[in-house]
Short mmCIF file of C-alpha atoms in Angstrom, two decimals:
data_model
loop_
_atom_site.label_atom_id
_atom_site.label_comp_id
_atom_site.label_asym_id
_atom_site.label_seq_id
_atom_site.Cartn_x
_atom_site.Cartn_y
_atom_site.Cartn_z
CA UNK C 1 41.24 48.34 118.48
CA UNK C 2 44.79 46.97 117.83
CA UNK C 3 46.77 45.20 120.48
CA UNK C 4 50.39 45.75 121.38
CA UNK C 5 51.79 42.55 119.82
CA UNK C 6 53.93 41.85 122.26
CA UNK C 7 52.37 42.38 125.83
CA UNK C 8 48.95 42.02 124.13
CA UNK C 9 47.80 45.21 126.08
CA UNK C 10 46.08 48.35 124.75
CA UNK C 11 48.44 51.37 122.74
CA UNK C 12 48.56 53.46 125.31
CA UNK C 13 50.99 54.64 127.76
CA UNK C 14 49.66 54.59 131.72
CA UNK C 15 50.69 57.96 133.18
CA UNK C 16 51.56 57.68 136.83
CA UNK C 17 48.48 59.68 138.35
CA UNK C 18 49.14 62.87 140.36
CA UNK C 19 47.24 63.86 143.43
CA UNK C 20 44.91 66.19 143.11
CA UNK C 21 44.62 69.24 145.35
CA UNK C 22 41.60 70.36 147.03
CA UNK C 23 41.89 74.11 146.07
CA UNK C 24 40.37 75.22 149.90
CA UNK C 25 42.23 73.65 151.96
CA UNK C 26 45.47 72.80 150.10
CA UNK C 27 45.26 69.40 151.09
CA UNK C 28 46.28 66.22 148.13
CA UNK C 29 43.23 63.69 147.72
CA UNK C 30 43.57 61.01 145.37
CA UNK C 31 42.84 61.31 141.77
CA UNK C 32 40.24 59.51 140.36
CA UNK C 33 41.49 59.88 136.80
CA UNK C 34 43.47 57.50 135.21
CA UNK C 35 45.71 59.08 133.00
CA UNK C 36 46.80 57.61 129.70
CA UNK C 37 48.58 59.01 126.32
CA UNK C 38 48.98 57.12 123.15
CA UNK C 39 51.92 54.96 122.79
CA UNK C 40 51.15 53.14 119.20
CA UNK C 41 54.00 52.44 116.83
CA UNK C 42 53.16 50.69 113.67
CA UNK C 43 55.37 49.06 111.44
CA UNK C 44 55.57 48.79 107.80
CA UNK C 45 54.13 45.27 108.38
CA UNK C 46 50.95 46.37 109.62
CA UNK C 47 52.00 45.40 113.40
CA UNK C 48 51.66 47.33 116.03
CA UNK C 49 53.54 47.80 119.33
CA UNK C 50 54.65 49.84 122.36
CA UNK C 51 57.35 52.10 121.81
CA UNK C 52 59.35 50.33 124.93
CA UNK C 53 57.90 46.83 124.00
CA UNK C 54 59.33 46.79 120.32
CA UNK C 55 62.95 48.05 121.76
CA UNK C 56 62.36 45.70 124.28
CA UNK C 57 62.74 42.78 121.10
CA UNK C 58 66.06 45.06 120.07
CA UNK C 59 68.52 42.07 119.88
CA UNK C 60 66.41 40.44 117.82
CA UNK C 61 65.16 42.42 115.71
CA UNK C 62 68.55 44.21 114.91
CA UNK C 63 70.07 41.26 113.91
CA UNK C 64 67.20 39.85 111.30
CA UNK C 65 65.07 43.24 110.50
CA UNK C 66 62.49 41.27 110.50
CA UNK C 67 58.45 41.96 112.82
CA UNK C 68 59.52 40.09 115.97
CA UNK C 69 55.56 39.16 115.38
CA UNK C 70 54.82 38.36 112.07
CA UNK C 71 58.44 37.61 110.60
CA UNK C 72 57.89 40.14 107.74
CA UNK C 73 61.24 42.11 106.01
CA UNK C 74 61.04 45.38 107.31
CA UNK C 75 63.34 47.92 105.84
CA UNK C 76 63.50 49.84 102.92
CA UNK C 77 66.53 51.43 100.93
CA UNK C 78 66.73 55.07 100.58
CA UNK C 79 69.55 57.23 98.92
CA UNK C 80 72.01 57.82 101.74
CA UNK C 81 72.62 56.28 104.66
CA UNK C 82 70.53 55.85 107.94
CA UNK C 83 72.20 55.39 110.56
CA UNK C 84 76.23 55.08 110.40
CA UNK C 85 77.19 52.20 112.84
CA UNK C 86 79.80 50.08 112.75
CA UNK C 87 78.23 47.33 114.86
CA UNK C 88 75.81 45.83 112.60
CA UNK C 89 76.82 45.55 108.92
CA UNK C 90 73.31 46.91 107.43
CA UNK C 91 73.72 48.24 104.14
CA UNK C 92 74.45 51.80 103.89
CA UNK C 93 70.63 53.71 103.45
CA UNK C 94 68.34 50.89 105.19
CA UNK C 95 65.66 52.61 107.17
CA UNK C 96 62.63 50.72 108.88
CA UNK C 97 59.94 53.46 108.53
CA UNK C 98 57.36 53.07 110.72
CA UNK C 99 54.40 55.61 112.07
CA UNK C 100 54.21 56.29 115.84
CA UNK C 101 51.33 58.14 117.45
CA UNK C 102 51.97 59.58 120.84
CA UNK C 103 51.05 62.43 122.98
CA UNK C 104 52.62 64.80 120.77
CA UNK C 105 50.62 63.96 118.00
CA UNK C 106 51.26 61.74 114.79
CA UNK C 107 54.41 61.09 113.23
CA UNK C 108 54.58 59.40 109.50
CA UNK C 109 58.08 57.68 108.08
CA UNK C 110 59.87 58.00 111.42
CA UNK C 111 63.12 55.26 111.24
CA UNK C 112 63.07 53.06 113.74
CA UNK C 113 66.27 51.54 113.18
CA UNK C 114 68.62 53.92 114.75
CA UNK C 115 66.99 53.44 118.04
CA UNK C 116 66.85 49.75 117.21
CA UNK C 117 70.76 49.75 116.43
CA UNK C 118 71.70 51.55 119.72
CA UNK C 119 69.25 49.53 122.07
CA UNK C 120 70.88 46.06 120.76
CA UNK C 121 74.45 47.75 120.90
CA UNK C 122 73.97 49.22 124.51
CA UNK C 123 72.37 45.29 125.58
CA UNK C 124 75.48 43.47 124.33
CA UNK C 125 77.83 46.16 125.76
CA UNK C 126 76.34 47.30 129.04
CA UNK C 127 79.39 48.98 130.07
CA UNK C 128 79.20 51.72 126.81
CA UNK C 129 75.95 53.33 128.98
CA UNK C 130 77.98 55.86 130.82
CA UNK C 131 80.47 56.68 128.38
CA UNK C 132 77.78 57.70 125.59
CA UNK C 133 76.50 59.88 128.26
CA UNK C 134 79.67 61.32 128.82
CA UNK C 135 79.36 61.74 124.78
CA UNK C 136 76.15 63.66 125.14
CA UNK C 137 77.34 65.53 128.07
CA UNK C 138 80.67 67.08 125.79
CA UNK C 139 78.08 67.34 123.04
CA UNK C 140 75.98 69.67 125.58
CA UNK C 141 78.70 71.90 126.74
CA UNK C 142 77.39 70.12 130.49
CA UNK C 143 80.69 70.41 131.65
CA UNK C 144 79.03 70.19 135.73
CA UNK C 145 77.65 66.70 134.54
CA UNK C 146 80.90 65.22 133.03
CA UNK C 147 82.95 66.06 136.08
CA UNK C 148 80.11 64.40 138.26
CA UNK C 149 80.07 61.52 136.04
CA UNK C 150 83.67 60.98 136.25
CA UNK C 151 83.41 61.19 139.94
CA UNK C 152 80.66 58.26 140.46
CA UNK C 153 82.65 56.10 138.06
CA UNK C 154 85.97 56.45 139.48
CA UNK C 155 85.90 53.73 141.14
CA UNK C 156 83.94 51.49 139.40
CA UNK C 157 85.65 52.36 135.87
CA UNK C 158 89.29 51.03 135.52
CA UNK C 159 90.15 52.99 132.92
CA UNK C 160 89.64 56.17 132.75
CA UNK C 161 91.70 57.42 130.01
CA UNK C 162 90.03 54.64 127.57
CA UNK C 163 86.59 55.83 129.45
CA UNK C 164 87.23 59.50 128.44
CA UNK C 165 88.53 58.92 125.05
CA UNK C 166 85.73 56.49 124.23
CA UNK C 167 84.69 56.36 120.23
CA UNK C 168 81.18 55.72 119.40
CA UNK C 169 80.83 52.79 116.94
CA UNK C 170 77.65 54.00 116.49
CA UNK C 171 78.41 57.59 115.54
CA UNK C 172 81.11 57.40 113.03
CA UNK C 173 83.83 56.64 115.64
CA UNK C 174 83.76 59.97 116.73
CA UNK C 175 84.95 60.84 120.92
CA UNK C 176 84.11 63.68 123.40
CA UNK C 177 86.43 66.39 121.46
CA UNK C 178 85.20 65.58 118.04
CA UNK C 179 81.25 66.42 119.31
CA UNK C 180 82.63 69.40 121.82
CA UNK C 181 84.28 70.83 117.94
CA UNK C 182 80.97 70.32 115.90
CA UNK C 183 78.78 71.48 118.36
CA UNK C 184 80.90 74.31 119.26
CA UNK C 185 81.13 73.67 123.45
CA UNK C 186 84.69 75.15 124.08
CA UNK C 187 84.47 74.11 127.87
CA UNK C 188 84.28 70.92 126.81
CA UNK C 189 86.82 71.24 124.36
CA UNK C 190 89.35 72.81 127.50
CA UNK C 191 88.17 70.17 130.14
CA UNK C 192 88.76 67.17 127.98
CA UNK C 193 91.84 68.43 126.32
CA UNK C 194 92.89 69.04 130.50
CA UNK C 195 91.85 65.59 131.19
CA UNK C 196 93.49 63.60 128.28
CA UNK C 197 96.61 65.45 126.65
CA UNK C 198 100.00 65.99 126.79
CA UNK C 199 100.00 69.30 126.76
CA UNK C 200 102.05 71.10 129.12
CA UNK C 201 99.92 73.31 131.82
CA UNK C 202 101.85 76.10 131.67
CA UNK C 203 100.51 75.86 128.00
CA UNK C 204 96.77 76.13 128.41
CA UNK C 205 95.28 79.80 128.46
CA UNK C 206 94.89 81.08 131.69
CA UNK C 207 91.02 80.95 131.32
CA UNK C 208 90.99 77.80 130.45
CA UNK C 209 93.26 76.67 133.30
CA UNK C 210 91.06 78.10 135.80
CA UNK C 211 87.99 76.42 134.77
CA UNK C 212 89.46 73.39 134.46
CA UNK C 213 91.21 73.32 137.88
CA UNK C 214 88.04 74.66 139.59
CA UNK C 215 86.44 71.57 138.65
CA UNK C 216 88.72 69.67 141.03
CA UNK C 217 89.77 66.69 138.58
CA UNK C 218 93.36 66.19 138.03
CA UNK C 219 94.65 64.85 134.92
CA UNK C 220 94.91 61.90 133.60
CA UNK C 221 98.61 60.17 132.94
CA UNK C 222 98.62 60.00 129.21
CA UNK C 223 101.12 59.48 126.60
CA UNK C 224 101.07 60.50 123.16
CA UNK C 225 99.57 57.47 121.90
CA UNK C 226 96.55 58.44 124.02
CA UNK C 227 96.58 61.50 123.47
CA UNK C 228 92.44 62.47 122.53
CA UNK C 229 94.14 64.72 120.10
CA UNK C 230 95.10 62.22 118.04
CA UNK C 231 92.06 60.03 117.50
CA UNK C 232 90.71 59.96 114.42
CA UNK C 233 86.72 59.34 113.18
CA UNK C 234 85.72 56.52 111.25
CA UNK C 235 86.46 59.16 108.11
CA UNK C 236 89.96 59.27 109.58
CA UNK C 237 89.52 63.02 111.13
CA UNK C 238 91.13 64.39 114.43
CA UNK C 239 89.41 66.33 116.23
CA UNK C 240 91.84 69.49 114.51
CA UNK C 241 91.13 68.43 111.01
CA UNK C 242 87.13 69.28 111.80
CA UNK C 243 88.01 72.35 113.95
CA UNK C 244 89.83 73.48 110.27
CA UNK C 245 86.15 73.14 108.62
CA UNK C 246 84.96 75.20 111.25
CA UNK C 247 87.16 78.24 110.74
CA UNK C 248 84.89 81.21 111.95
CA UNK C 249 84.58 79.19 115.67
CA UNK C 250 87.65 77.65 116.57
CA UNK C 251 90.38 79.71 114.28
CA UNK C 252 91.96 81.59 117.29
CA UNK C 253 92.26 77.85 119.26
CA UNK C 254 93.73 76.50 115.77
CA UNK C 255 96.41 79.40 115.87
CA UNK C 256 97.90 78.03 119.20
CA UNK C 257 98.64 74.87 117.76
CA UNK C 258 97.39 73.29 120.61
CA UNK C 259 94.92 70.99 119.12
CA UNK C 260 97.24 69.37 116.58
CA UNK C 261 100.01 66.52 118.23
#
């Protein structure tokens, strides 16, 4: 049986075991199972690691795409790209396509590299963690869980205009409002045009207004230049210019104008 080639351990992943209960009297005993899943992901080398273990060698790995074990070239080049990232220079359709076997089964020519990419990105730049959670969070309409976030990082964020507005060099430079557009999450749209605009309050629909003051964050001092509205993609797009591709969803916002600067 192959060995993770980094820990040197077996493929699996070690579930933490659950007590069992004695159906009679309710009562936990231990279990004297010892749960495991598969956790085997095997490169186009022939090596074969942990999931965690082979992220683990990120850095590394991002930097020469080459088996942290073996030193082999891993990637291939496919029409179209990858992964669009702006913080390692990879050539536009590299893929490392590997097969991973896990509890959900077996999956064949899964690429590797994106996860690679953002592992070694989020390593060098610690402090991008929370902010591409705020990301997700506008992505998932989870407008609770941005308001939270910006709460526990008040006071350990020092900006939190740049914070809010933050582009993701690993997803085409895009911010919060750009995601809360192609995802169509208007709450998120409202809450971080609130946070990060100019525009006046008296301007925002009264719906809108509510939400966003029931959330209890004020707004954030910005000038035009930092406006959110006015950030562009690594395509050069506002957040307006892909609300205009996406007609049928966000026409009656377009026709107030209050997207554009």
């Amino acid at each position: 049986m192959a060995l993770c080639k980094v820990c040197e351990e077996t493929l699996v992943l070690r579930l933490v075991p659950e007590d069992d209960v004695d159906d009679e009297t309710g009562a936990a005993c231990p279990s004297t199972s010892d749960p495991s899943v598969p956790d085997d992901l095997e490169l186009p080398c022939g090596c074969h690691f942990h999931w965690q273990c082979l992220l683990d060698q990120s850095s590394d790995v991002a930097l020469s795409l080459k088996c942290p074990s073996c030193t082999a070239y891993l990637p291939v080049n496919e029409e179209g790209p990858s992964v669009t990232s702006t913080f390692l220079s990879t050539p536009s359709g590299t893929a490392i396509f590997t097969r991973y076997t896990n509890e959900g089964g077996i999956q064949e020519n899964l690429d590797i590299l994106p996860s690679i990419t953002e592992e070694a990105y989020l390593e060098s730049n610690p402090e991008a963690r929370p902010a591409r959670a705020l990301l997700v969070m506008c992505a998932e309409g989870d407008v609770g869980g941005v308001v939270e976030l910006l709460r526990d990082a008040g006071d350990s964020i020092k900006d939190l205009t740049a914070f809010v507005t933050y582009q993701d060099p690993l997803g085409d430079m895009k911010n919060g409002l750009h995601l809360a557009i192609e995802n169509s999450q208007e709450e998120s749209l409202w809450l971080l045009l609130w946070l990060c605009s100019t525009i006046p309050e008296s301007s925002f629909p009264e719906y809108a207004r509510s939400v966003a003051e029931a959330t209890g964050v004020g707004r954030l001092p910005v000038n035009r230049e930092r406006d959110i509205r006015g950030l562009r993609d690594s395509q050069g797009r506002t957040a307006a210019d892909l609300a205009q591709q996406r007609q049928g969803q966000w026409g009656h916002i377009l026709q107030t104008g209050l997207l554009s600067l």
